Tab-separated table of C-alpha atoms and ligand atoms in Angstrom:
chain	number	residue	atom	x	y	z
A	30	MET	CA	92.181	172.017	62.759
A	31	ARG	CA	93.607	170.474	59.602
A	32	LYS	CA	91.664	170.136	56.362
A	33	ILE	CA	92.260	168.376	53.051
A	34	ILE	CA	90.599	169.823	49.947
A	35	ALA	CA	90.517	168.660	46.335
A	36	ASP	CA	88.687	169.806	43.238
A	37	SER	CA	86.055	167.369	42.000
A	38	SER	CA	88.334	165.936	39.317
A	39	ALA	CA	89.632	163.711	42.144
A	40	ASP	CA	86.371	161.686	42.025
A	41	THR	CA	86.369	161.941	45.806
A	42	LEU	CA	83.289	163.482	47.369
A	43	LYS	CA	84.106	161.955	50.734
A	44	LEU	CA	87.471	160.849	52.030
A	45	MET	CA	87.502	157.805	54.299
A	46	GLY	CA	86.209	159.145	57.638
A	47	ASP	CA	83.295	161.367	58.576
A	48	GLY	CA	84.030	164.215	56.178
A	49	GLU	CA	84.717	167.013	58.699
A	50	GLY	CA	88.338	167.328	57.658
A	51	TYR	CA	87.749	167.034	53.920
A	52	ALA	CA	85.973	168.981	51.174
A	53	SER	CA	85.527	168.545	47.427
A	54	VAL	CA	85.308	171.794	45.451
A	55	PRO	CA	83.073	171.347	42.398
A	56	MET	CA	84.030	171.775	38.774
A	57	THR	CA	81.224	172.688	36.346
A	58	ILE	CA	80.240	171.058	33.066
A	59	LEU	CA	78.387	173.325	30.638
A	60	THR	CA	76.277	172.795	27.541
A	61	ASP	CA	74.060	175.313	25.759
A	62	GLU	CA	71.122	173.715	27.527
A	63	LYS	CA	72.327	172.831	30.977
A	64	GLU	CA	74.844	173.410	33.695
A	65	TYR	CA	76.053	170.396	35.680
A	66	VAL	CA	77.682	171.186	39.010
A	67	ASP	CA	79.968	168.349	40.072
A	68	THR	CA	78.713	167.704	43.613
A	69	ALA	CA	77.139	164.707	45.356
A	70	ASP	CA	73.783	165.864	43.941
A	71	LEU	CA	74.879	165.407	40.337
A	72	ASP	CA	73.381	162.385	38.589
A	73	VAL	CA	76.492	161.388	36.630
A	74	THR	CA	74.782	158.564	34.713
A	75	GLU	CA	72.103	160.947	33.501
A	76	MET	CA	74.716	163.532	32.511
A	77	VAL	CA	76.730	160.972	30.528
A	78	ASP	CA	73.551	159.848	28.716
A	79	ASP	CA	72.500	163.468	28.032
A	80	LEU	CA	75.918	164.166	26.548
A	81	LEU	CA	75.840	161.087	24.312
A	82	SER	CA	72.859	162.447	22.410
A	83	TYR	CA	73.848	166.118	22.678
A	84	ARG	CA	75.235	167.682	19.485
A	85	GLY	CA	76.021	171.252	20.569
A	86	ARG	CA	78.960	172.890	22.279
A	87	SER	CA	80.092	171.787	25.703
A	88	SER	CA	82.839	172.891	28.036
A	89	THR	CA	83.964	172.880	31.655
A	90	ALA	CA	84.993	175.420	34.255
A	91	CYS	CA	87.226	175.020	37.269
A	92	PRO	CA	86.403	176.383	40.722
A	93	GLY	CA	87.242	180.047	41.192
A	94	VAL	CA	89.222	181.676	44.000
A	95	GLY	CA	86.015	182.258	45.978
A	96	ALA	CA	85.010	178.590	45.909
A	97	TRP	CA	88.414	177.543	47.240
A	98	LEU	CA	88.299	180.218	49.951
A	99	GLU	CA	84.853	179.055	50.993
A	100	ALA	CA	86.083	175.466	51.295
A	101	PHE	CA	88.995	176.583	53.494
A	102	GLY	CA	86.419	177.532	56.149
A	103	GLU	CA	88.227	178.252	59.385
A	104	ALA	CA	90.861	175.522	59.151
A	105	GLU	CA	94.341	176.298	60.450
A	106	GLU	CA	96.392	174.005	58.250
A	107	ILE	CA	95.053	173.298	54.790
A	108	PHE	CA	96.263	170.842	52.147
A	109	CYS	CA	94.860	171.293	48.640
A	110	VAL	CA	95.346	168.840	45.801
A	111	THR	CA	94.387	170.032	42.313
A	112	ILE	CA	94.091	168.614	38.823
A	113	THR	CA	97.192	169.210	36.661
A	114	SER	CA	97.816	172.925	36.139
A	115	ASN	CA	98.693	172.154	32.553
A	116	LEU	CA	95.059	171.420	31.651
A	117	SER	CA	93.051	173.542	34.094
A	118	GLY	CA	93.067	176.810	36.021
A	119	SER	CA	92.151	175.017	39.240
A	120	TYR	CA	95.700	175.077	40.640
A	121	ASN	CA	96.053	178.788	39.921
A	122	ALA	CA	92.761	179.638	41.614
A	123	ALA	CA	93.697	177.565	44.667
A	124	ALA	CA	97.152	179.184	44.854
A	125	ILE	CA	95.641	182.689	44.762
A	126	ALA	CA	93.096	181.685	47.410
A	127	ALA	CA	95.956	180.319	49.534
A	128	ARG	CA	97.865	183.613	49.420
A	129	GLU	CA	94.744	185.604	50.281
A	130	TYR	CA	93.877	183.286	53.149
A	131	GLU	CA	97.372	183.390	54.614
A	132	ALA	CA	97.459	187.188	54.292
A	133	ALA	CA	94.136	187.466	56.132
A	134	HIS	CA	95.199	184.902	58.788
A	135	PRO	CA	98.959	185.120	59.368
A	136	ASP	CA	98.874	182.202	61.822
A	137	ARG	CA	97.305	179.802	59.304
A	138	ARG	CA	98.960	177.813	56.502
A	139	VAL	CA	97.790	176.587	53.106
A	140	PHE	CA	99.685	174.177	50.876
A	141	VAL	CA	98.575	173.647	47.282
A	142	LEU	CA	99.856	170.599	45.433
A	143	ASP	CA	99.624	170.419	41.648
A	144	SER	CA	98.922	166.707	41.148
A	145	LEU	CA	100.163	166.875	37.510
A	146	SER	CA	97.393	164.332	37.101
A	147	THR	CA	93.757	163.797	37.974
A	148	GLY	CA	91.166	161.233	39.158
A	149	PRO	CA	92.545	158.135	40.892
A	150	GLU	CA	96.114	159.432	41.217
A	151	MET	CA	94.694	162.389	43.119
A	152	ARG	CA	92.737	159.911	45.269
A	153	LEU	CA	96.019	158.220	46.249
A	154	LEU	CA	97.564	161.567	47.220
A	155	LEU	CA	94.491	162.479	49.278
A	156	GLU	CA	94.529	159.133	51.073
A	157	TRP	CA	98.236	159.547	51.831
A	158	LEU	CA	97.501	162.895	53.472
A	159	TYR	CA	94.457	161.553	55.295
A	160	LEU	CA	96.317	158.605	56.826
A	161	ARG	CA	99.258	160.762	58.007
A	162	ILE	CA	96.969	163.392	59.497
A	163	GLU	CA	95.049	160.614	61.298
A	164	GLU	CA	98.304	159.129	62.587
A	165	ASP	CA	99.250	162.522	63.958
A	166	ALA	CA	95.831	163.135	65.523
A	167	MET	CA	95.922	159.705	67.216
A	168	GLY	CA	99.362	160.453	68.619
A	169	GLU	CA	100.910	157.478	66.795
A	170	ARG	CA	103.480	159.607	65.015
A	171	SER	CA	103.757	163.325	64.742
A	172	TRP	CA	103.620	165.005	61.343
A	173	SER	CA	104.383	168.714	61.101
A	174	PHE	CA	102.864	170.883	58.362
A	175	GLU	CA	106.207	170.968	56.530
A	176	GLU	CA	106.664	167.197	56.775
A	177	LEU	CA	103.214	166.624	55.318
A	178	CYS	CA	103.915	169.019	52.410
A	179	LYS	CA	107.250	167.380	51.668
A	180	GLY	CA	105.886	163.881	52.161
A	181	VAL	CA	102.937	164.198	49.806
A	182	SER	CA	105.140	165.899	47.192
A	183	ALA	CA	107.560	162.976	47.375
A	184	TYR	CA	104.684	160.485	47.226
A	185	ARG	CA	103.434	162.176	44.025
A	186	GLU	CA	106.670	161.056	42.358
A	187	GLN	CA	105.867	157.485	43.412
A	188	THR	CA	102.419	157.399	41.831
A	189	GLY	CA	101.186	157.317	38.250
A	190	LEU	CA	98.034	157.509	36.147
A	191	LEU	CA	97.006	155.546	33.083
A	192	PHE	CA	93.891	156.129	31.018
A	193	VAL	CA	91.938	153.993	28.547
A	194	LEU	CA	89.543	156.006	26.404
A	195	GLU	CA	86.980	155.031	23.780
A	196	SER	CA	86.458	158.604	22.699
A	197	MET	CA	88.560	161.738	23.099
A	198	LYS	CA	86.056	164.024	21.443
A	199	ASN	CA	85.457	166.239	24.462
A	200	LEU	CA	89.185	166.442	25.215
A	201	ALA	CA	89.932	167.512	21.616
A	202	ASN	CA	86.963	169.889	21.338
A	203	ASN	CA	88.152	171.685	24.446
A	204	GLY	CA	91.782	171.861	23.391
A	205	ARG	CA	93.108	169.483	26.059
A	206	VAL	CA	94.653	167.176	23.495
A	207	SER	CA	95.562	167.555	19.806
A	208	ARG	CA	93.018	166.521	17.156
A	209	LEU	CA	95.609	164.125	15.770
A	210	ALA	CA	96.099	162.347	19.082
A	211	ALA	CA	92.339	162.064	19.477
A	212	THR	CA	91.567	160.444	16.123
A	213	ALA	CA	92.288	156.805	16.999
A	214	ALA	CA	89.967	156.840	19.981
A	215	GLY	CA	87.124	157.931	17.704
A	216	ILE	CA	87.225	154.735	15.673
A	217	LEU	CA	84.809	152.051	16.776
A	218	GLY	CA	86.428	149.400	18.933
A	219	ILE	CA	89.734	151.212	19.345
A	220	ARG	CA	90.753	152.371	22.785
A	221	ALA	CA	93.502	154.879	23.344
A	222	VAL	CA	95.818	153.927	26.184
A	223	GLY	CA	97.965	156.673	27.627
A	224	LYS	CA	99.448	158.164	30.755
A	225	ALA	CA	99.711	161.436	32.601
A	226	SER	CA	103.129	162.742	31.528
A	227	ASP	CA	105.730	164.155	33.923
A	228	VAL	CA	104.475	167.647	33.146
A	229	GLY	CA	100.809	166.766	33.564
A	230	THR	CA	99.625	166.357	29.994
A	231	LEU	CA	98.143	163.409	28.109
A	232	GLU	CA	100.788	161.160	26.595
A	233	MET	CA	99.661	158.422	24.222
A	234	LEU	CA	101.144	154.959	24.688
A	235	GLU	CA	99.159	152.501	22.621
A	236	LYS	CA	96.029	151.826	20.612
A	237	CYS	CA	94.108	148.817	21.846
A	238	ARG	CA	91.856	147.047	19.386
A	239	GLY	CA	88.963	145.559	21.328
A	240	ALA	CA	88.326	145.350	25.053
A	241	LYS	CA	89.994	141.965	25.425
A	242	LYS	CA	93.516	143.331	25.303
A	243	VAL	CA	92.913	146.166	27.751
A	244	PRO	CA	93.746	144.404	31.058
A	245	SER	CA	97.088	142.953	29.912
A	246	SER	CA	98.043	146.147	28.122
A	247	VAL	CA	97.290	148.271	31.197
A	248	VAL	CA	99.254	145.960	33.475
A	249	GLU	CA	102.222	145.916	31.077
A	250	HIS	CA	102.350	149.700	31.045
A	251	MET	CA	101.986	149.854	34.819
A	252	VAL	CA	104.897	147.481	35.299
A	253	ALA	CA	107.013	149.396	32.761
A	254	LEU	CA	106.346	152.499	34.854
A	255	GLY	CA	107.509	150.741	38.027
A	256	TYR	CA	104.400	149.036	39.428
A	257	GLY	CA	105.262	146.264	41.853
A	258	GLY	CA	102.127	145.294	43.762
A	259	GLY	CA	101.247	148.571	45.480
A	260	ALA	CA	97.905	150.359	45.847
A	261	VAL	CA	95.671	150.805	42.797
A	262	ARG	CA	92.605	153.034	42.367
A	263	ILE	CA	90.340	152.698	39.343
A	264	SER	CA	87.547	155.047	38.317
A	265	HIS	CA	85.244	154.261	35.409
A	266	VAL	CA	82.617	156.018	33.318
A	267	GLY	CA	79.431	154.031	32.748
A	268	ASN	CA	79.032	150.393	33.586
A	269	ASP	CA	79.970	148.688	30.325
A	270	ASN	CA	83.467	147.982	31.551
A	271	ARG	CA	82.709	145.674	34.431
A	272	GLU	CA	84.258	142.593	32.830
A	273	THR	CA	87.428	144.445	31.758
A	274	ILE	CA	87.878	145.867	35.243
A	275	ARG	CA	87.252	142.475	36.846
A	276	GLU	CA	89.980	140.911	34.689
A	277	LEU	CA	92.352	143.783	35.381
A	278	VAL	CA	91.868	143.488	39.145
A	279	GLU	CA	92.327	139.720	38.982
A	280	LEU	CA	95.584	140.105	37.069
A	281	LEU	CA	96.869	142.619	39.613
A	282	LYS	CA	95.968	140.335	42.519
A	283	ASP	CA	97.149	137.048	41.052
A	284	GLU	CA	100.297	138.147	39.259
A	285	TYR	CA	101.465	141.039	41.386
A	286	GLY	CA	100.023	140.327	44.813
A	287	CYS	CA	98.086	143.578	44.881
A	288	VAL	CA	95.922	143.697	48.005
A	289	ASP	CA	94.926	147.355	48.051
A	290	VAL	CA	92.612	148.078	45.147
A	291	ASP	CA	89.468	150.173	44.971
A	292	VAL	CA	87.078	150.571	42.026
A	293	TYR	CA	84.456	153.326	41.825
A	294	PRO	CA	82.494	155.451	39.351
A	295	ALA	CA	84.038	158.719	38.176
A	296	CYS	CA	82.361	161.984	39.150
A	297	GLY	CA	81.210	164.624	36.646
A	298	LEU	CA	84.425	166.260	35.458
A	299	CYS	CA	86.324	163.064	34.671
A	300	SER	CA	83.161	161.500	33.200
A	301	PHE	CA	82.842	164.430	30.813
A	302	TYR	CA	86.419	164.120	29.527
A	303	ALA	CA	86.991	160.368	29.816
A	304	GLU	CA	83.516	159.742	28.282
A	305	LYS	CA	81.449	156.573	28.322
A	306	GLY	CA	83.615	153.483	28.638
A	307	GLY	CA	86.566	155.493	29.940
A	308	LEU	CA	88.871	154.064	32.590
A	309	LEU	CA	91.360	155.874	34.803
A	310	ILE	CA	93.928	153.888	36.769
A	311	GLY	CA	96.012	155.420	39.544
A	312	PHE	CA	98.817	153.308	40.992
A	313	GLU	CA	101.871	153.254	43.219
A	314	LYS	CA	105.167	152.826	41.428
A	315	GLY	CA	107.344	151.253	44.089
B	28	LIG	O1	89.402	173.712	34.275
B	28	LIG	C1	88.641	172.930	33.705
B	28	LIG	O2	87.653	173.321	33.086
B	28	LIG	C2	88.916	171.449	33.778
B	28	LIG	C3	89.707	170.948	32.625
B	28	LIG	C4	90.143	169.508	32.730
B	28	LIG	C5	90.762	168.952	31.501
B	28	LIG	C6	91.277	167.559	31.503
B	28	LIG	C7	90.535	166.516	32.262
B	28	LIG	C8	90.963	165.105	32.011
B	28	LIG	C9	90.091	164.065	32.655
B	28	LIG	C10	90.956	162.333	31.019
B	28	LIG	C11	92.050	161.347	30.962
B	28	LIG	C12	93.216	161.494	31.909
B	28	LIG	C13	94.135	162.641	31.627
B	28	LIG	C14	95.427	162.722	32.400
B	28	LIG	C15	95.938	164.110	32.442
B	28	LIG	C16	97.258	164.346	33.027
B	28	LIG	C17	90.378	162.659	32.369
């Protein structure tokens, strides 16, 4: 049996089909008062509201080796996709779990892909794996373990991630971005637009004054990065951005002929860091 596994920064609790061949390993969000475990049971809206009025310390923790091992179950070929190893220990934990699992079961294989990104770009990588594994299971085309590893690694180079953030307080407080980079996003009405860099860090691109300019700015940056009408995945924090997202999707459809777009709420980890009003956009470059 083959299994795909991602940490919960992928905003993907279920992947397309029935869920047998997929698992999401939860991250944890911590305050002095509460611990939020990023599973299907987490009320993300409530967490985001709690955090808005919370003044104390808050942080996050990635899944440990044990959590990854548990998710592996008894699968024979396992494909893990993690948040960028430059901002989290998730990749490291998964890689250690992979070595342990392979040592305990010499006939089984585990591949761990560092997405160098998070959220909707991870969703694209997971869907790529899912569709190929389905194709193979249906006998439409065979995909060996090695081909899947190579294929998804190559696909990662063909995908990108943009973010639009109204606040970068939690990113700065937890050392994921410099205080200087975070300042603009703290000012009322200013949104920081940036991308996941080639090494999996936050790279600032532009400051957007007001929501009105967000859709065109996002599309411009996407096109500059190679977008040409391919698949787009958008996750959002809170519901204040509906109009912006609607305009963005319309632009992509009308001007670029995009037919494969999916919009959904972010799970706990990305909601914590992207904060209320945050948008994450994953897209294909070719
Ligand atoms: O291990 C942990 O505790 C998790 C740490 C995660 C830190 C960063 C999460 C970023 C979430 C923010 C905008 C997109 C950033 C793109 C990065 C390459 C979303």
